[in-house]
Amino acid sequence: MDISSLQSLTARRHRRPRKSNMLWILVALSAASTATAQQLIAPPLQQPPRPQPSQQPGALVPDANGTIVVGGVQVSTTPPLYTDFDLFKNSGFFPCSTNGNLSADPTTKSFVVQKEVSTQNEFCQFMAGIPIMIPSTATQEAFFPWYPTTIAQALSLAVSYMGLFFTLRSVDRSRMLPNRQVPWHFWIQLPIDFARVVAFLFKTIHGFVDSSRFAWLNVLLWLLPLNYVYLFSQLQSSRSAYFEEPYAGAAQQMALYRSQQTGQFSFVDQGLQKEYKIKSPDSYDAPSNTFRGFSIPGERQNRSAKGAGVWTWIIITAVMWFFSFVAMILHWRWKFDAGTAFSHTYLEIETALLDPRTVATMPLTCLRFLQTDTLANNDFMTMSTDQLMFSLITTFQFLVSTAVLVAVFIGRREPFDRAYLVLWISGIVTVVMLLIPAFATGLTIVTKVLKQKQVISMRFTNDLAVTGGCTFAFVNMNKRLGYWNVPFELGFRIAMSFLGAS
């Protein structure tokens, strides 16, 4: 075989693998095209769903009651739905951890215990077993009138009584003029004092209708419209047909002088008759004839009509006195009729009442206890100490203010003399009866704060066997600043304090 024949054979051998490679490439491209076409024509394959976290192997699935079993114990899994204020108010506390204490307070056998705490450690030491906070909302009665409220009321009402004094003095000095005059500031004070009346009536009626809005009213406020009765009666009195004395007390002096006179009408009598416009000497025959009658105690009957203004203030005074009396009685309901309306300072939030599982994650034994009425039957959220103190204060204030009526009916006085007397007694009683509780309660709070106490009261259950291994508790509001640092209706409460209503 020659060289040319050998080269030709070698070339044919090299071309065969190329032809084979090309064939395999064509086969691969054909298969890929077929697969692509099938994907475009046929629907995609369904992938198996990925299991959710709660369905992962080994996870605990809640049953129809929202409970799971952990370590052989059924536990509620409904998450809490409440704010820090619902649970801890303005105390600054936070949830405690589970501990192994056998009793919340071993020093007593009482099922519900009330303690005053100052720190987180003191708070948690009474939370034995599994601590559970009961969410609650504060009623208006929970906002006790501590020293900031009573000081604001005293200062505000003192300004009103001073204004009434200057107004009455101006009317007294203008009694000899055809029309009695009032100072310019009276027209500023009048709408403010009328707003006090409206605020008092609004708070009272609203509280009678809705017990959760029943507040600690100022039972001394009815004395203010009582003084307007006397003021308006003098403003609407005309010059008497018998006499018009130039100053308070002149009538008694003239009556005494004439009762001692005998004989003819002397030139001295003529001068007095001319100056004081006495119609006849018979007008002063005896002191009993000086005043012809009384439409308001201490006011003489005269020929002018008293006007609608006087009777309006009379009705307002009577209604406010009656409402104050009813409010005083209702503030004692917590003592004699506990568990009913007008006796609650705090109420369990309605969501927790309807579904106790929302309170917290707890064992089923605790949940079953919470579903009973045991806590409600034990007045769990009653602040008896504070309620007793302020019920006594309110009762004493009302009784002392009612004693002011003695100054209205006792003795026989000239109208302006009686008006001044009632005004001074009303002002002094109001301011003193507000400042004394302010000083007493303020001193108590300051003393406790200086001893590193935040004056926060807590109530808790004290029997783990009954409650299923949990300690249920609630805390009231921190009263160090008299609740003026609690955002709930703060502006409204401050306005009511300066109006003197509640």
PDB file of C-alpha atoms in Angstrom, residues 9-215:
ATOM      1  CA  LEU A   9      -7.768   5.612   4.875  1.00  0.00           C
ATOM      2  CA  THR A  10      -6.665   7.673   7.874  1.00  0.00           C
ATOM      3  CA  ALA A  11      -8.839  10.606   6.802  1.00  0.00           C
ATOM      4  CA  ARG A  12     -11.928   8.386   6.554  1.00  0.00           C
ATOM      5  CA  ARG A  13     -11.316   7.044  10.073  1.00  0.00           C
ATOM      6  CA  HIS A  14     -11.163  10.587  11.513  1.00  0.00           C
ATOM      7  CA  ARG A  15     -14.429  11.604   9.814  1.00  0.00           C
ATOM      8  CA  ARG A  16     -16.430   8.727  11.314  1.00  0.00           C
ATOM      9  CA  PRO A  17     -16.330   9.911  14.959  1.00  0.00           C
ATOM     10  CA  ARG A  18     -17.310  13.389  13.798  1.00  0.00           C
ATOM     11  CA  LYS A  19     -20.371  11.960  12.112  1.00  0.00           C
ATOM     12  CA  SER A  20     -21.227   9.991  15.282  1.00  0.00           C
ATOM     13  CA  ASN A  21     -20.832  13.086  17.509  1.00  0.00           C
ATOM     14  CA  MET A  22     -23.063  15.107  15.301  1.00  0.00           C
ATOM     15  CA  LEU A  23     -25.648  12.379  15.505  1.00  0.00           C
ATOM     16  CA  TRP A  24     -25.629  12.385  19.308  1.00  0.00           C
ATOM     17  CA  ILE A  25     -25.893  16.159  19.371  1.00  0.00           C
ATOM     18  CA  LEU A  26     -28.916  16.033  17.090  1.00  0.00           C
ATOM     19  CA  VAL A  27     -30.545  13.414  19.319  1.00  0.00           C
ATOM     20  CA  ALA A  28     -29.969  15.555  22.461  1.00  0.00           C
ATOM     21  CA  LEU A  29     -31.409  18.683  20.812  1.00  0.00           C
ATOM     22  CA  SER A  30     -34.446  16.715  19.680  1.00  0.00           C
ATOM     23  CA  ALA A  31     -35.085  15.420  23.189  1.00  0.00           C
ATOM     24  CA  ALA A  32     -34.759  18.907  24.697  1.00  0.00           C
ATOM     25  CA  SER A  33     -37.183  20.332  22.154  1.00  0.00           C
ATOM     26  CA  THR A  34     -39.688  17.605  22.906  1.00  0.00           C
ATOM     27  CA  ALA A  35     -39.478  18.246  26.688  1.00  0.00           C
ATOM     28  CA  THR A  36     -39.917  21.964  26.174  1.00  0.00           C
ATOM     29  CA  ALA A  37     -42.957  21.415  24.019  1.00  0.00           C
ATOM     30  CA  GLN A  38     -44.500  19.094  26.587  1.00  0.00           C
ATOM     31  CA  GLN A  39     -43.974  21.726  29.296  1.00  0.00           C
ATOM     32  CA  LEU A  40     -45.689  24.356  27.173  1.00  0.00           C
ATOM     33  CA  ILE A  41     -48.625  22.115  26.349  1.00  0.00           C
ATOM     34  CA  ALA A  42     -49.140  20.071  29.532  1.00  0.00           C
ATOM     35  CA  PRO A  43     -50.103  21.701  32.948  1.00  0.00           C
ATOM     36  CA  PRO A  44     -47.354  22.000  35.559  1.00  0.00           C
ATOM     37  CA  LEU A  45     -47.020  19.337  38.179  1.00  0.00           C
ATOM     38  CA  GLN A  46     -48.618  20.170  41.597  1.00  0.00           C
ATOM     39  CA  GLN A  47     -45.994  20.612  44.317  1.00  0.00           C
ATOM     40  CA  PRO A  48     -46.899  19.257  47.758  1.00  0.00           C
ATOM     41  CA  PRO A  49     -47.833  22.122  50.198  1.00  0.00           C
ATOM     42  CA  ARG A  50     -45.221  23.172  52.689  1.00  0.00           C
ATOM     43  CA  PRO A  51     -46.336  22.480  56.224  1.00  0.00           C
ATOM     44  CA  GLN A  52     -47.143  25.560  58.391  1.00  0.00           C
ATOM     45  CA  PRO A  53     -45.128  26.138  61.556  1.00  0.00           C
ATOM     46  CA  SER A  54     -48.024  24.969  63.709  1.00  0.00           C
ATOM     47  CA  GLN A  55     -48.227  21.774  61.630  1.00  0.00           C
ATOM     48  CA  GLN A  56     -44.560  20.864  61.743  1.00  0.00           C
ATOM     49  CA  PRO A  57     -43.848  17.412  63.095  1.00  0.00           C
ATOM     50  CA  GLY A  58     -43.867  17.541  66.934  1.00  0.00           C
ATOM     51  CA  ALA A  59     -45.819  20.840  67.190  1.00  0.00           C
ATOM     52  CA  LEU A  60     -48.696  21.234  69.709  1.00  0.00           C
ATOM     53  CA  VAL A  61     -52.006  22.030  68.020  1.00  0.00           C
ATOM     54  CA  PRO A  62     -54.642  23.834  70.164  1.00  0.00           C
ATOM     55  CA  ASP A  63     -57.930  22.065  70.515  1.00  0.00           C
ATOM     56  CA  ALA A  64     -61.371  23.598  70.025  1.00  0.00           C
ATOM     57  CA  ASN A  65     -61.125  25.277  73.461  1.00  0.00           C
ATOM     58  CA  GLY A  66     -57.854  26.968  72.592  1.00  0.00           C
ATOM     59  CA  THR A  67     -55.742  24.808  74.932  1.00  0.00           C
ATOM     60  CA  ILE A  68     -52.697  22.610  74.518  1.00  0.00           C
ATOM     61  CA  VAL A  69     -51.136  19.945  76.692  1.00  0.00           C
ATOM     62  CA  VAL A  70     -47.668  20.664  78.049  1.00  0.00           C
ATOM     63  CA  GLY A  71     -46.151  18.152  80.407  1.00  0.00           C
ATOM     64  CA  GLY A  72     -49.528  16.593  81.035  1.00  0.00           C
ATOM     65  CA  VAL A  73     -51.121  19.967  81.899  1.00  0.00           C
ATOM     66  CA  GLN A  74     -53.638  21.730  79.694  1.00  0.00           C
ATOM     67  CA  VAL A  75     -52.643  25.355  79.072  1.00  0.00           C
ATOM     68  CA  SER A  76     -54.647  28.222  77.562  1.00  0.00           C
ATOM     69  CA  THR A  77     -52.990  29.656  74.462  1.00  0.00           C
ATOM     70  CA  THR A  78     -55.112  32.736  73.709  1.00  0.00           C
ATOM     71  CA  PRO A  79     -52.694  35.698  73.617  1.00  0.00           C
ATOM     72  CA  PRO A  80     -53.266  38.711  75.940  1.00  0.00           C
ATOM     73  CA  LEU A  81     -55.177  41.629  74.400  1.00  0.00           C
ATOM     74  CA  TYR A  82     -54.641  44.301  77.035  1.00  0.00           C
ATOM     75  CA  THR A  83     -52.453  47.356  77.528  1.00  0.00           C
ATOM     76  CA  ASP A  84     -50.000  47.996  80.336  1.00  0.00           C
ATOM     77  CA  PHE A  85     -52.461  50.447  81.879  1.00  0.00           C
ATOM     78  CA  ASP A  86     -55.183  47.768  81.876  1.00  0.00           C
ATOM     79  CA  LEU A  87     -52.894  45.460  83.828  1.00  0.00           C
ATOM     80  CA  PHE A  88     -50.570  47.687  85.873  1.00  0.00           C
ATOM     81  CA  LYS A  89     -52.168  51.177  85.707  1.00  0.00           C
ATOM     82  CA  ASN A  90     -49.522  53.872  86.304  1.00  0.00           C
ATOM     83  CA  SER A  91     -47.585  51.814  88.857  1.00  0.00           C
ATOM     84  CA  GLY A  92     -44.604  51.198  86.593  1.00  0.00           C
ATOM     85  CA  PHE A  93     -44.617  47.464  87.387  1.00  0.00           C
ATOM     86  CA  PHE A  94     -44.163  44.685  84.831  1.00  0.00           C
ATOM     87  CA  PRO A  95     -45.001  40.945  84.779  1.00  0.00           C
ATOM     88  CA  CYS A  96     -43.399  38.678  87.372  1.00  0.00           C
ATOM     89  CA  SER A  97     -41.860  35.311  86.609  1.00  0.00           C
ATOM     90  CA  THR A  98     -43.188  31.994  87.900  1.00  0.00           C
ATOM     91  CA  ASN A  99     -41.845  31.036  91.306  1.00  0.00           C
ATOM     92  CA  GLY A 100     -42.060  28.126  93.706  1.00  0.00           C
ATOM     93  CA  ASN A 101     -43.635  29.939  96.659  1.00  0.00           C
ATOM     94  CA  LEU A 102     -46.307  27.848  98.344  1.00  0.00           C
ATOM     95  CA  SER A 103     -48.342  30.855  99.496  1.00  0.00           C
ATOM     96  CA  ALA A 104     -48.620  34.483  98.422  1.00  0.00           C
ATOM     97  CA  ASP A 105     -48.836  35.747 102.010  1.00  0.00           C
ATOM     98  CA  PRO A 106     -48.236  33.096 104.682  1.00  0.00           C
ATOM     99  CA  THR A 107     -48.958  35.594 107.489  1.00  0.00           C
ATOM    100  CA  THR A 108     -52.736  35.460 106.930  1.00  0.00           C
ATOM    101  CA  LYS A 109     -55.397  32.917 106.045  1.00  0.00           C
ATOM    102  CA  SER A 110     -57.572  35.410 104.153  1.00  0.00           C
ATOM    103  CA  PHE A 111     -58.388  34.404 100.622  1.00  0.00           C
ATOM    104  CA  VAL A 112     -58.112  37.965  99.248  1.00  0.00           C
ATOM    105  CA  VAL A 113     -55.315  40.113 100.693  1.00  0.00           C
ATOM    106  CA  GLN A 114     -54.554  43.807 100.192  1.00  0.00           C
ATOM    107  CA  LYS A 115     -50.995  45.096 100.507  1.00  0.00           C
ATOM    108  CA  GLU A 116     -49.197  48.328  99.812  1.00  0.00           C
ATOM    109  CA  VAL A 117     -46.031  47.919  97.776  1.00  0.00           C
ATOM    110  CA  SER A 118     -43.332  50.234  96.524  1.00  0.00           C
ATOM    111  CA  THR A 119     -40.918  48.242  94.336  1.00  0.00           C
ATOM    112  CA  GLN A 120     -41.039  45.519  91.723  1.00  0.00           C
ATOM    113  CA  ASN A 121     -39.495  43.037  94.174  1.00  0.00           C
ATOM    114  CA  GLU A 122     -42.148  43.750  96.801  1.00  0.00           C
ATOM    115  CA  PHE A 123     -44.814  43.373  94.146  1.00  0.00           C
ATOM    116  CA  CYS A 124     -43.487  40.020  92.897  1.00  0.00           C
ATOM    117  CA  GLN A 125     -42.961  38.497  96.336  1.00  0.00           C
ATOM    118  CA  PHE A 126     -46.738  38.268  96.739  1.00  0.00           C
ATOM    119  CA  MET A 127     -47.193  36.580  93.354  1.00  0.00           C
ATOM    120  CA  ALA A 128     -46.816  32.896  94.259  1.00  0.00           C
ATOM    121  CA  GLY A 129     -47.021  30.130  91.676  1.00  0.00           C
ATOM    122  CA  ILE A 130     -48.084  31.379  88.253  1.00  0.00           C
ATOM    123  CA  PRO A 131     -48.748  35.162  88.433  1.00  0.00           C
ATOM    124  CA  ILE A 132     -51.845  36.324  86.557  1.00  0.00           C
ATOM    125  CA  MET A 133     -52.852  40.012  86.361  1.00  0.00           C
ATOM    126  CA  ILE A 134     -56.577  40.718  86.028  1.00  0.00           C
ATOM    127  CA  PRO A 135     -57.190  43.490  83.458  1.00  0.00           C
ATOM    128  CA  SER A 136     -59.406  46.213  84.886  1.00  0.00           C
ATOM    129  CA  THR A 137     -60.748  49.639  84.072  1.00  0.00           C
ATOM    130  CA  ALA A 138     -61.116  52.455  86.598  1.00  0.00           C
ATOM    131  CA  THR A 139     -64.542  53.909  87.295  1.00  0.00           C
ATOM    132  CA  GLN A 140     -64.980  57.563  88.219  1.00  0.00           C
ATOM    133  CA  GLU A 141     -65.159  56.571  91.880  1.00  0.00           C
ATOM    134  CA  ALA A 142     -61.591  55.236  91.644  1.00  0.00           C
ATOM    135  CA  PHE A 143     -60.350  58.816  91.145  1.00  0.00           C
ATOM    136  CA  PHE A 144     -60.447  59.830  94.782  1.00  0.00           C
ATOM    137  CA  PRO A 145     -60.170  63.598  95.490  1.00  0.00           C
ATOM    138  CA  TRP A 146     -56.640  63.660  96.853  1.00  0.00           C
ATOM    139  CA  TYR A 147     -54.788  66.864  97.736  1.00  0.00           C
ATOM    140  CA  PRO A 148     -54.349  68.284  94.175  1.00  0.00           C
ATOM    141  CA  THR A 149     -58.104  68.116  93.566  1.00  0.00           C
ATOM    142  CA  THR A 150     -59.194  69.597  96.887  1.00  0.00           C
ATOM    143  CA  ILE A 151     -56.581  72.374  96.733  1.00  0.00           C
ATOM    144  CA  ALA A 152     -57.782  73.337  93.242  1.00  0.00           C
ATOM    145  CA  GLN A 153     -61.383  73.381  94.461  1.00  0.00           C
ATOM    146  CA  ALA A 154     -60.545  75.450  97.552  1.00  0.00           C
ATOM    147  CA  LEU A 155     -58.581  78.102  95.654  1.00  0.00           C
ATOM    148  CA  SER A 156     -61.159  78.377  92.892  1.00  0.00           C
ATOM    149  CA  LEU A 157     -64.144  78.706  95.232  1.00  0.00           C
ATOM    150  CA  ALA A 158     -62.275  81.146  97.485  1.00  0.00           C
ATOM    151  CA  VAL A 159     -62.008  83.487  94.497  1.00  0.00           C
ATOM    152  CA  SER A 160     -65.766  83.196  93.899  1.00  0.00           C
ATOM    153  CA  TYR A 161     -66.634  83.978  97.512  1.00  0.00           C
ATOM    154  CA  MET A 162     -64.315  86.989  97.524  1.00  0.00           C
ATOM    155  CA  GLY A 163     -65.975  88.201  94.341  1.00  0.00           C
ATOM    156  CA  LEU A 164     -69.415  87.797  95.931  1.00  0.00           C
ATOM    157  CA  PHE A 165     -68.281  89.807  98.950  1.00  0.00           C
ATOM    158  CA  PHE A 166     -67.172  92.768  96.844  1.00  0.00           C
ATOM    159  CA  THR A 167     -70.371  92.528  94.802  1.00  0.00           C
ATOM    160  CA  LEU A 168     -72.559  92.495  97.911  1.00  0.00           C
ATOM    161  CA  ARG A 169     -70.651  95.428  99.373  1.00  0.00           C
ATOM    162  CA  SER A 170     -71.165  97.402  96.169  1.00  0.00           C
ATOM    163  CA  VAL A 171     -74.902  96.690  96.277  1.00  0.00           C
ATOM    164  CA  ASP A 172     -74.991  97.654  99.945  1.00  0.00           C
ATOM    165  CA  ARG A 173     -73.315 101.005  99.292  1.00  0.00           C
ATOM    166  CA  SER A 174     -75.692 101.798  96.438  1.00  0.00           C
ATOM    167  CA  ARG A 175     -78.878 101.081  98.391  1.00  0.00           C
ATOM    168  CA  MET A 176     -79.803 104.772  98.539  1.00  0.00           C
ATOM    169  CA  LEU A 177     -79.554 105.148  94.762  1.00  0.00           C
ATOM    170  CA  PRO A 178     -82.543 104.645  92.480  1.00  0.00           C
ATOM    171  CA  ASN A 179     -80.943 101.451  91.113  1.00  0.00           C
ATOM    172  CA  ARG A 180     -78.593  99.216  93.021  1.00  0.00           C
ATOM    173  CA  GLN A 181     -75.286  98.705  91.293  1.00  0.00           C
ATOM    174  CA  VAL A 182     -72.904  95.794  90.867  1.00  0.00           C
ATOM    175  CA  PRO A 183     -69.181  95.999  90.015  1.00  0.00           C
ATOM    176  CA  TRP A 184     -67.907  95.146  86.547  1.00  0.00           C
ATOM    177  CA  HIS A 185     -66.240  91.901  87.662  1.00  0.00           C
ATOM    178  CA  PHE A 186     -69.630  90.490  88.658  1.00  0.00           C
ATOM    179  CA  TRP A 187     -70.539  89.965  85.003  1.00  0.00           C
ATOM    180  CA  ILE A 188     -67.362  87.894  84.581  1.00  0.00           C
ATOM    181  CA  GLN A 189     -67.938  85.876  87.724  1.00  0.00           C
ATOM    182  CA  LEU A 190     -71.628  85.135  87.110  1.00  0.00           C
ATOM    183  CA  PRO A 191     -71.157  82.877  84.020  1.00  0.00           C
ATOM    184  CA  ILE A 192     -68.255  81.094  85.702  1.00  0.00           C
ATOM    185  CA  ASP A 193     -70.295  80.303  88.803  1.00  0.00           C
ATOM    186  CA  PHE A 194     -73.221  79.248  86.655  1.00  0.00           C
ATOM    187  CA  ALA A 195     -70.841  76.911  84.810  1.00  0.00           C
ATOM    188  CA  ARG A 196     -69.994  75.392  88.213  1.00  0.00           C
ATOM    189  CA  VAL A 197     -73.673  74.634  88.721  1.00  0.00           C
ATOM    190  CA  VAL A 198     -74.006  73.097  85.256  1.00  0.00           C
ATOM    191  CA  ALA A 199     -70.887  70.954  85.799  1.00  0.00           C
ATOM    192  CA  PHE A 200     -72.181  69.738  89.164  1.00  0.00           C
ATOM    193  CA  LEU A 201     -75.601  68.833  87.781  1.00  0.00           C
ATOM    194  CA  PHE A 202     -74.043  67.132  84.746  1.00  0.00           C
ATOM    195  CA  LYS A 203     -71.697  64.996  86.840  1.00  0.00           C
ATOM    196  CA  THR A 204     -74.423  64.122  89.321  1.00  0.00           C
ATOM    197  CA  ILE A 205     -77.137  63.164  86.862  1.00  0.00           C
ATOM    198  CA  HIS A 206     -74.654  61.300  84.643  1.00  0.00           C
ATOM    199  CA  GLY A 207     -73.448  59.361  87.676  1.00  0.00           C
ATOM    200  CA  PHE A 208     -76.974  58.501  88.781  1.00  0.00           C
ATOM    201  CA  VAL A 209     -77.788  57.149  85.317  1.00  0.00           C
ATOM    202  CA  ASP A 210     -74.462  55.314  84.763  1.00  0.00           C
ATOM    203  CA  SER A 211     -72.908  53.978  87.960  1.00  0.00           C
ATOM    204  CA  SER A 212     -69.457  53.723  86.315  1.00  0.00           C
ATOM    205  CA  ARG A 213     -69.528  57.544  85.942  1.00  0.00           C
ATOM    206  CA  PHE A 214     -70.526  58.150  89.561  1.00  0.00           C
ATOM    207  CA  ALA A 215     -67.827  60.453  90.933  1.00  0.00           C
TER     208      ALA A 215
END
